mmCIF file with all atom_site columns, C-alpha atoms in Angstrom:
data_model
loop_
_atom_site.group_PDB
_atom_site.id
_atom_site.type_symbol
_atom_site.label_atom_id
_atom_site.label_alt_id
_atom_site.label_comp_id
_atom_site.label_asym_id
_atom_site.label_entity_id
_atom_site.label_seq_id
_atom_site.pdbx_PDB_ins_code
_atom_site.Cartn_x
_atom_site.Cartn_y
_atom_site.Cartn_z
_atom_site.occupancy
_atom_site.B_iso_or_equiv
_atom_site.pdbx_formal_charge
_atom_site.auth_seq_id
_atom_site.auth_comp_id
_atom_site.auth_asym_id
_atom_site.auth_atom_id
_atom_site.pdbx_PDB_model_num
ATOM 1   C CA . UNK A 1 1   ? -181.101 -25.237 105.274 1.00 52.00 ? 1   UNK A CA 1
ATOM 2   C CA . UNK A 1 2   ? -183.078 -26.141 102.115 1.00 66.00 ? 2   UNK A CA 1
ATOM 3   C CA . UNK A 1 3   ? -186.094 -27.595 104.127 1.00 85.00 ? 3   UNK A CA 1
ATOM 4   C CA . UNK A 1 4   ? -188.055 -25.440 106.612 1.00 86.00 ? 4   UNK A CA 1
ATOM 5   C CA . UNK A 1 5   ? -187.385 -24.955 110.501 1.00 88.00 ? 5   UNK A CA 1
ATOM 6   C CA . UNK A 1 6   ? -188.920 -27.076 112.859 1.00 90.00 ? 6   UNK A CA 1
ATOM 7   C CA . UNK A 1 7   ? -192.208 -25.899 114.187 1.00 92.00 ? 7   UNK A CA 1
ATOM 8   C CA . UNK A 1 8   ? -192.535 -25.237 117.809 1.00 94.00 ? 8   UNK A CA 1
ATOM 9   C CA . UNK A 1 9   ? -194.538 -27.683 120.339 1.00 93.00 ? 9   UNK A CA 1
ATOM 10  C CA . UNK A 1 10  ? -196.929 -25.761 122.843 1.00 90.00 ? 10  UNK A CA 1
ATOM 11  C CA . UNK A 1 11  ? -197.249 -29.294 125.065 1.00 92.00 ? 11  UNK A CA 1
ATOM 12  C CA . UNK A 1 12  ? -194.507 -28.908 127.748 1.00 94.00 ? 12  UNK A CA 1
ATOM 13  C CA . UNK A 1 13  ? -191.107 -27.363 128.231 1.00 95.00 ? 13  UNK A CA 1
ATOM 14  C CA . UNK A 1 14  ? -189.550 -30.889 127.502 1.00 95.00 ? 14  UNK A CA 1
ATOM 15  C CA . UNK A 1 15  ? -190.919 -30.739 124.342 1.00 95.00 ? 15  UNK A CA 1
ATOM 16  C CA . UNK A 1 16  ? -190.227 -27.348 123.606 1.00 96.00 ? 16  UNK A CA 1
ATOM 17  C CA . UNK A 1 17  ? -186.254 -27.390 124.461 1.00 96.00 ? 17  UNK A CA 1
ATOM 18  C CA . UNK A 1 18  ? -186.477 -30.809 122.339 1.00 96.00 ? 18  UNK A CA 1
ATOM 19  C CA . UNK A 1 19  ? -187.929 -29.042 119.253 1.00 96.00 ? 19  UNK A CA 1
ATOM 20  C CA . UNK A 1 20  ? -185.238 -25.919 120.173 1.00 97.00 ? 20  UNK A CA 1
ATOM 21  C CA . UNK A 1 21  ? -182.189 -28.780 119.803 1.00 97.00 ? 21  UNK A CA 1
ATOM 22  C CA . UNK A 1 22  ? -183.763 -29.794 116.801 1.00 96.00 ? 22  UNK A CA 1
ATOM 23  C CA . UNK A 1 23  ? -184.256 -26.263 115.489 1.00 96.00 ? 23  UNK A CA 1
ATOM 24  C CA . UNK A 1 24  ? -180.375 -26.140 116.371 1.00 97.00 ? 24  UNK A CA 1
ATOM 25  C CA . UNK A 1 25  ? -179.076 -29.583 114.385 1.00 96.00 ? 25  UNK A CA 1
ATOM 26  C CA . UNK A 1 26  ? -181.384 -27.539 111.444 1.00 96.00 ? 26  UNK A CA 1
ATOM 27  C CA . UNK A 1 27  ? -179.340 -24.855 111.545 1.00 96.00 ? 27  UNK A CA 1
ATOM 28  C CA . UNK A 1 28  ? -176.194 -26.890 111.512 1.00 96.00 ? 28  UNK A CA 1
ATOM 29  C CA . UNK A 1 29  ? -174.404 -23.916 113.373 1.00 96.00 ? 29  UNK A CA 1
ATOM 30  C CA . UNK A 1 30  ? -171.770 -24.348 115.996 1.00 97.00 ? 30  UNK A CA 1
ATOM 31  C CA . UNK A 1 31  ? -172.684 -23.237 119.886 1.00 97.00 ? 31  UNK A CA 1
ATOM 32  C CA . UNK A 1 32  ? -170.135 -20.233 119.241 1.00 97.00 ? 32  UNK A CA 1
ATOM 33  C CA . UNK A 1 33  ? -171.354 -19.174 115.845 1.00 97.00 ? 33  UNK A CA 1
ATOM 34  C CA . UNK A 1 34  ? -174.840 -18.902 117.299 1.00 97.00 ? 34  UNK A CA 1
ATOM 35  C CA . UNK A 1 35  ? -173.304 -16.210 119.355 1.00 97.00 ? 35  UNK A CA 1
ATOM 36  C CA . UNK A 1 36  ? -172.429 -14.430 116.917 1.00 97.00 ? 36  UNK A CA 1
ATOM 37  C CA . UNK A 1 37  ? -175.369 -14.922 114.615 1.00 96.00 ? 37  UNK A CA 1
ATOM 38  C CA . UNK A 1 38  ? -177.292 -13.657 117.854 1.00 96.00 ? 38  UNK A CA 1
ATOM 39  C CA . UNK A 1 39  ? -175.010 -10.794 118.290 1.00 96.00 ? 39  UNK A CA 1
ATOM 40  C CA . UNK A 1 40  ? -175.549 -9.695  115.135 1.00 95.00 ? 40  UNK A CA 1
ATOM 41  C CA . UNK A 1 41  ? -179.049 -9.707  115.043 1.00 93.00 ? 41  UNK A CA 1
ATOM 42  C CA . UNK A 1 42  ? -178.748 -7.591  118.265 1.00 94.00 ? 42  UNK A CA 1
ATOM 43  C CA . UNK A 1 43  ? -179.134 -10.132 120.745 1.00 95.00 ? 43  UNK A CA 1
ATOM 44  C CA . UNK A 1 44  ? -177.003 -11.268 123.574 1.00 95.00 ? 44  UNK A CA 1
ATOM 45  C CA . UNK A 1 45  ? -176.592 -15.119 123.685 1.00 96.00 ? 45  UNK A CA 1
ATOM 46  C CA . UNK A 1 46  ? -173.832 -16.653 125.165 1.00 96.00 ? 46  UNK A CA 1
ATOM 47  C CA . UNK A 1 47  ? -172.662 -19.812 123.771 1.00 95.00 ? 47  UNK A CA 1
ATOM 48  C CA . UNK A 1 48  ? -172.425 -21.455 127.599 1.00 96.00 ? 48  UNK A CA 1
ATOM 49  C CA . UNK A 1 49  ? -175.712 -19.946 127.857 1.00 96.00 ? 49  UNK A CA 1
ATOM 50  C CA . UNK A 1 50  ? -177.129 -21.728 124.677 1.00 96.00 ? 50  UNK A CA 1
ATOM 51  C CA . UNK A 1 51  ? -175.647 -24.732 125.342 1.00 96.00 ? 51  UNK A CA 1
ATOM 52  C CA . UNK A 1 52  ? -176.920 -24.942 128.799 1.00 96.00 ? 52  UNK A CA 1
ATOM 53  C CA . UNK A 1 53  ? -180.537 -24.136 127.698 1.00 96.00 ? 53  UNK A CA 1
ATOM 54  C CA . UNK A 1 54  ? -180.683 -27.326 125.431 1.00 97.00 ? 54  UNK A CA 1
ATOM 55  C CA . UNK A 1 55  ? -178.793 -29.374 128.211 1.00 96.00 ? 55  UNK A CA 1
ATOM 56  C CA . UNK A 1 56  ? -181.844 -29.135 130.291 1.00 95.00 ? 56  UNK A CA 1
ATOM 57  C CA . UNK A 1 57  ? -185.848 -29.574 130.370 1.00 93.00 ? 57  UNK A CA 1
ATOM 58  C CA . UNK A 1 58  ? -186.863 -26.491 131.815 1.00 95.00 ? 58  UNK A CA 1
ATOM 59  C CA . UNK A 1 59  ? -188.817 -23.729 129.461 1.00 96.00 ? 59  UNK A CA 1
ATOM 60  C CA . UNK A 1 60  ? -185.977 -21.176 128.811 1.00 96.00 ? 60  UNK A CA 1
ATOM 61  C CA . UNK A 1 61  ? -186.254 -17.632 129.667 1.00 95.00 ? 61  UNK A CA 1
ATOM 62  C CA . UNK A 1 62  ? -188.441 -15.600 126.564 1.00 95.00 ? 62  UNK A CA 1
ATOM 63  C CA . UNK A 1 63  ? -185.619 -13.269 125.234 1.00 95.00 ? 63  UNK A CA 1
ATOM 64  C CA . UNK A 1 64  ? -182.991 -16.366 125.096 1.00 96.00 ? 64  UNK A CA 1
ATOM 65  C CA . UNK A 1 65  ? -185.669 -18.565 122.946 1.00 96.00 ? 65  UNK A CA 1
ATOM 66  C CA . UNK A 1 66  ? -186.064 -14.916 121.063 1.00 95.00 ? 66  UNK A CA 1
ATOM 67  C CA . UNK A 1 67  ? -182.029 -14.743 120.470 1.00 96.00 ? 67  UNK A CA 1
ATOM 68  C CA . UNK A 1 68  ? -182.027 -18.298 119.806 1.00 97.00 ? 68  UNK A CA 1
ATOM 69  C CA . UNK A 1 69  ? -183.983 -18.945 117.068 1.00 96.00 ? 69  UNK A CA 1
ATOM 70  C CA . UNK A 1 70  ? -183.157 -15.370 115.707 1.00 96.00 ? 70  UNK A CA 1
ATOM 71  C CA . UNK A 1 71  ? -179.388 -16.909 115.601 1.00 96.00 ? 71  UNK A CA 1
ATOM 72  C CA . UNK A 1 72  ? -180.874 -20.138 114.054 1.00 96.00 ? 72  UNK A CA 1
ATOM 73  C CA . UNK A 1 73  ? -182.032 -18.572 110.911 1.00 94.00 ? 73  UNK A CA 1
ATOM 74  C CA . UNK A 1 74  ? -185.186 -18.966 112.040 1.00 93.00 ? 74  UNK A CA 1
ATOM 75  C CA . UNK A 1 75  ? -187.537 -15.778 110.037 1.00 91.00 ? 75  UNK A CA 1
ATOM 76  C CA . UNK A 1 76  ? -189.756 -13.059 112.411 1.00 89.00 ? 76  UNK A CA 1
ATOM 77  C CA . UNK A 1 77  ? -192.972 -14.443 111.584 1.00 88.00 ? 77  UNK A CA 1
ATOM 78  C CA . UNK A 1 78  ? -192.003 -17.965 112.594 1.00 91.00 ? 78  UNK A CA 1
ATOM 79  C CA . UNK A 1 79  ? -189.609 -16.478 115.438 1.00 93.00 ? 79  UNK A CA 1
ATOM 80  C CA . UNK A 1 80  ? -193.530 -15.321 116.944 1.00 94.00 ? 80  UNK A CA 1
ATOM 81  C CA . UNK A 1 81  ? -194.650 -18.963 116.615 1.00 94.00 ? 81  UNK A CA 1
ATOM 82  C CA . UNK A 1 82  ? -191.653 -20.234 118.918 1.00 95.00 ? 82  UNK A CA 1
ATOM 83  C CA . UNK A 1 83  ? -192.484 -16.840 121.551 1.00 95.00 ? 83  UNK A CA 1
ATOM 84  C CA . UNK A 1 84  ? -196.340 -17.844 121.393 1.00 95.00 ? 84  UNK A CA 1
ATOM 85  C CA . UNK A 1 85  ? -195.743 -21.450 122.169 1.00 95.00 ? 85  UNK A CA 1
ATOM 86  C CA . UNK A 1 86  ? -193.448 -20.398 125.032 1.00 95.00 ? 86  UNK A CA 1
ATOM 87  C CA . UNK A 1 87  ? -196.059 -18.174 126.067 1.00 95.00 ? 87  UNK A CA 1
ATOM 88  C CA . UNK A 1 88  ? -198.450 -21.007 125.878 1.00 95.00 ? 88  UNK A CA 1
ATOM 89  C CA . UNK A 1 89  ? -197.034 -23.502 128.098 1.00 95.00 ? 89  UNK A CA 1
ATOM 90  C CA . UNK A 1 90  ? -195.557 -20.988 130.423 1.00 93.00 ? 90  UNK A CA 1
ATOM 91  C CA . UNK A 1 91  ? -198.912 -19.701 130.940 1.00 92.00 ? 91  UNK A CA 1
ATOM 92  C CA . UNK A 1 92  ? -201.031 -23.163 130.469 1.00 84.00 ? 92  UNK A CA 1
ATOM 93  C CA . UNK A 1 93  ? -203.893 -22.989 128.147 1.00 69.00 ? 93  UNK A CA 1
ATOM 94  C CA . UNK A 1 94  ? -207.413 -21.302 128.556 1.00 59.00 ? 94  UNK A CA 1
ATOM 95  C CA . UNK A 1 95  ? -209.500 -23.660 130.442 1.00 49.00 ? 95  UNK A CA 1
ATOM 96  C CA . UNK A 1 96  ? -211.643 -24.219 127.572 1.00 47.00 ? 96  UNK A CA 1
ATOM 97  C CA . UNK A 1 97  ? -208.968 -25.910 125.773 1.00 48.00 ? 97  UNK A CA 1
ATOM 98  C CA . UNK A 1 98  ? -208.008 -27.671 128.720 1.00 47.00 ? 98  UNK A CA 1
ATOM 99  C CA . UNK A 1 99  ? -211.707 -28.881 129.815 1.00 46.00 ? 99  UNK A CA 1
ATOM 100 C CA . UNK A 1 100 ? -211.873 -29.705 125.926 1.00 44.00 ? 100 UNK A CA 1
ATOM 101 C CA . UNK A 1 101 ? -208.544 -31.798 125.448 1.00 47.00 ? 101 UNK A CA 1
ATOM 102 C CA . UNK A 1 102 ? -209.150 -35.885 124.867 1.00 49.00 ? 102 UNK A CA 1
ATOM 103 C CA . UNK A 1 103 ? -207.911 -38.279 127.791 1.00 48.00 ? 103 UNK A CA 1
ATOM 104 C CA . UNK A 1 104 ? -206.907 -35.404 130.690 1.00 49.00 ? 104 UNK A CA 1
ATOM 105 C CA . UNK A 1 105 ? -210.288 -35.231 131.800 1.00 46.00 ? 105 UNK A CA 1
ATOM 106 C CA . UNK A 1 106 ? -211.637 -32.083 133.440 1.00 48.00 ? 106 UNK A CA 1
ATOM 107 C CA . UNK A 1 107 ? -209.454 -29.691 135.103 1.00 54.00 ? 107 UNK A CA 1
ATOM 108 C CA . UNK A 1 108 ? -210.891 -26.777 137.022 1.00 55.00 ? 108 UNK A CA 1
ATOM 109 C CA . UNK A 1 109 ? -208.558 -23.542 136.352 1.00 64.00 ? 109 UNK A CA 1
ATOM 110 C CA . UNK A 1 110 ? -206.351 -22.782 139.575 1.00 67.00 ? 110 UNK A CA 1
ATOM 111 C CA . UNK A 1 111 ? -208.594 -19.835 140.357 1.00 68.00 ? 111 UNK A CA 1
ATOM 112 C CA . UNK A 1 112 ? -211.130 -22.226 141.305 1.00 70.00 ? 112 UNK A CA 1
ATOM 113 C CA . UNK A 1 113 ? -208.996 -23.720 143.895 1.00 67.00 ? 113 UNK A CA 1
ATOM 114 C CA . UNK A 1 114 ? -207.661 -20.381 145.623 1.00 73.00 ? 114 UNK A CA 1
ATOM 115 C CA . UNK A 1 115 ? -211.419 -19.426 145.618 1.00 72.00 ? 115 UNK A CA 1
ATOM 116 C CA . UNK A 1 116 ? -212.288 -22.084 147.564 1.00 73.00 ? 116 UNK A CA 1
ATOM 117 C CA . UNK A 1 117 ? -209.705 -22.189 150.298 1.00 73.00 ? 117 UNK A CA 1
ATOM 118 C CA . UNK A 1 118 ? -210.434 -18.546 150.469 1.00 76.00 ? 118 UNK A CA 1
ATOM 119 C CA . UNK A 1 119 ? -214.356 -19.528 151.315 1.00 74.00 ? 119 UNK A CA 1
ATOM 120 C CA . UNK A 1 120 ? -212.988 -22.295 153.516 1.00 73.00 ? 120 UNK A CA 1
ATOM 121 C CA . UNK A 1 121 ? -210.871 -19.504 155.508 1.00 77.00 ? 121 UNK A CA 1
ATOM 122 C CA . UNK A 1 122 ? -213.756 -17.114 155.495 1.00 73.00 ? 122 UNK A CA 1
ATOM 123 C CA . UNK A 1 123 ? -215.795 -19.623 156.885 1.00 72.00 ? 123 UNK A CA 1
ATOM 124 C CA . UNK A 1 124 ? -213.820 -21.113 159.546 1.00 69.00 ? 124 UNK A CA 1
ATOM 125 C CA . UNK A 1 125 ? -212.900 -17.491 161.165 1.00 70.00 ? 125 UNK A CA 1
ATOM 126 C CA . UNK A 1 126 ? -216.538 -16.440 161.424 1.00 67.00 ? 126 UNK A CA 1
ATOM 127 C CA . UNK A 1 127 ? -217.422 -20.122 162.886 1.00 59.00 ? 127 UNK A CA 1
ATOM 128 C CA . UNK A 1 128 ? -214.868 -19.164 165.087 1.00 61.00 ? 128 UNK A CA 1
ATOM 129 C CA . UNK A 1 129 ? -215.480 -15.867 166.075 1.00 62.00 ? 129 UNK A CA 1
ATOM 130 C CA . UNK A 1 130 ? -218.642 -16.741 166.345 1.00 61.00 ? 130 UNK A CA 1
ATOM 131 C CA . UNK A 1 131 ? -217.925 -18.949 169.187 1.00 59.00 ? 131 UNK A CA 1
ATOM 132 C CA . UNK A 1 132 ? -218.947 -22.387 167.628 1.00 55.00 ? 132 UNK A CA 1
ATOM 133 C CA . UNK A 1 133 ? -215.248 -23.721 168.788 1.00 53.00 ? 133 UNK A CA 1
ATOM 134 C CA . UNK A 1 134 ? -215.038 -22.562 171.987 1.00 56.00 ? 134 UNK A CA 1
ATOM 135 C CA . UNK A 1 135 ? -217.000 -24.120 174.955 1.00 58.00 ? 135 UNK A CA 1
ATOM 136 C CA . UNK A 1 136 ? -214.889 -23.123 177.778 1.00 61.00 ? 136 UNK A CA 1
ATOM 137 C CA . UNK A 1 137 ? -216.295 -19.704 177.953 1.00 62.00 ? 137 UNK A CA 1
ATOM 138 C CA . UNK A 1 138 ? -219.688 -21.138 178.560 1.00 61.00 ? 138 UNK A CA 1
ATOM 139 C CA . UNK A 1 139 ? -218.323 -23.469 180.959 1.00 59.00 ? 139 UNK A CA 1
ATOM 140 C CA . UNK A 1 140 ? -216.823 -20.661 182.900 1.00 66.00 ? 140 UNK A CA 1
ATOM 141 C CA . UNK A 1 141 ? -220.386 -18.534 182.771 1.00 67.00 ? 141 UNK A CA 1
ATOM 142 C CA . UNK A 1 142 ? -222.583 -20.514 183.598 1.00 67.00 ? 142 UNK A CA 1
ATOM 143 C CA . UNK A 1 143 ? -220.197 -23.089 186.204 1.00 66.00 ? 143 UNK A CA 1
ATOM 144 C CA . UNK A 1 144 ? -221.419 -26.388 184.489 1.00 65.00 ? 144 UNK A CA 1
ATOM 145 C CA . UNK A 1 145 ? -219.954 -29.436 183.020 1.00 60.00 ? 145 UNK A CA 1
ATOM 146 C CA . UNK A 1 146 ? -220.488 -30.357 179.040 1.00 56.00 ? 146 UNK A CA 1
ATOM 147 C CA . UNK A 1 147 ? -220.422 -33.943 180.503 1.00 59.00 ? 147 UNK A CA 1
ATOM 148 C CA . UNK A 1 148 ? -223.567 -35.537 181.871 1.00 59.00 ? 148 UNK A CA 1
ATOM 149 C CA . UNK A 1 149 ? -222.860 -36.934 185.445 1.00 58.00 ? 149 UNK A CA 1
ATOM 150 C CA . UNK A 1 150 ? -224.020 -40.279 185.568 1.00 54.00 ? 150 UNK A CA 1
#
């Protein structure tokens, strides 16, 4: 381990558990000595577990990536980069850095979205309640046809 650990991608969760296998070919530590390194750091991180969190794409659980990289060798300060990019793409960025980022165009926060089928909802059950969907009660009032008789 004479150069420094990988840094940590905040992208996506394939590119995260891409940069954790490389963080774990840095290391140059066996599945099972992880575990212990883990263990004795005071983590719990099965080897089975480790091995099946780099066999897949999907972001890994916060206090394995903690265990992990603490197993790796991997110093606190730069363990919080790895937790903060976790954070990052388990969370999705602010929208200003979304809005701002070259060639996804503009993305309106999912807030936005529940908002508006909220109004939609809101709107439809007044229109509704309001009568504005339901003819048959005038029908039945006032005995006439909503067809013109010809």
């Amino acid at each position: 381990m004479t150069t420094a650990p990988p840094t940590p991608p905040d992208t996506d969760a394939v590119a995260f558990v891409a940069a954790l296998r490389h963080l774990k070919t840095w290391s140059g530590l066996s599945y099972r000595q992880l575990e212990r390194r883990a263990a004795e750091a005071g983590h719990v991180l099965p080897y089975s577990t480790a091995a099946t969190m780099l066999g897949r794409d999907r972001l890994p659980r916060a206090e394995l990536v903690a265990a992990f990289v603490a197993a790796c060798g991997v110093r606190a300060d730069e363990a919080e980069a790895w937790l903060d990019a976790r954070v990052t793409i388990a969370c999705g960025r602010p929208a200003e850095t979304v809005r701002t980022t070259p060639n996804r165009g503009l993305r309106r926060p999912r807030w936005a979205f529940a908002l508006a089928a909220a109004l939609a909802t809101a709107l439809l059950g007044g229109a509704s309640a309001a009568g504005a969907f339901i003819d048959d009660i005038e029908v039945e009032k006032t005995r006439t046809s909503l067809h013109l008789s010809g």
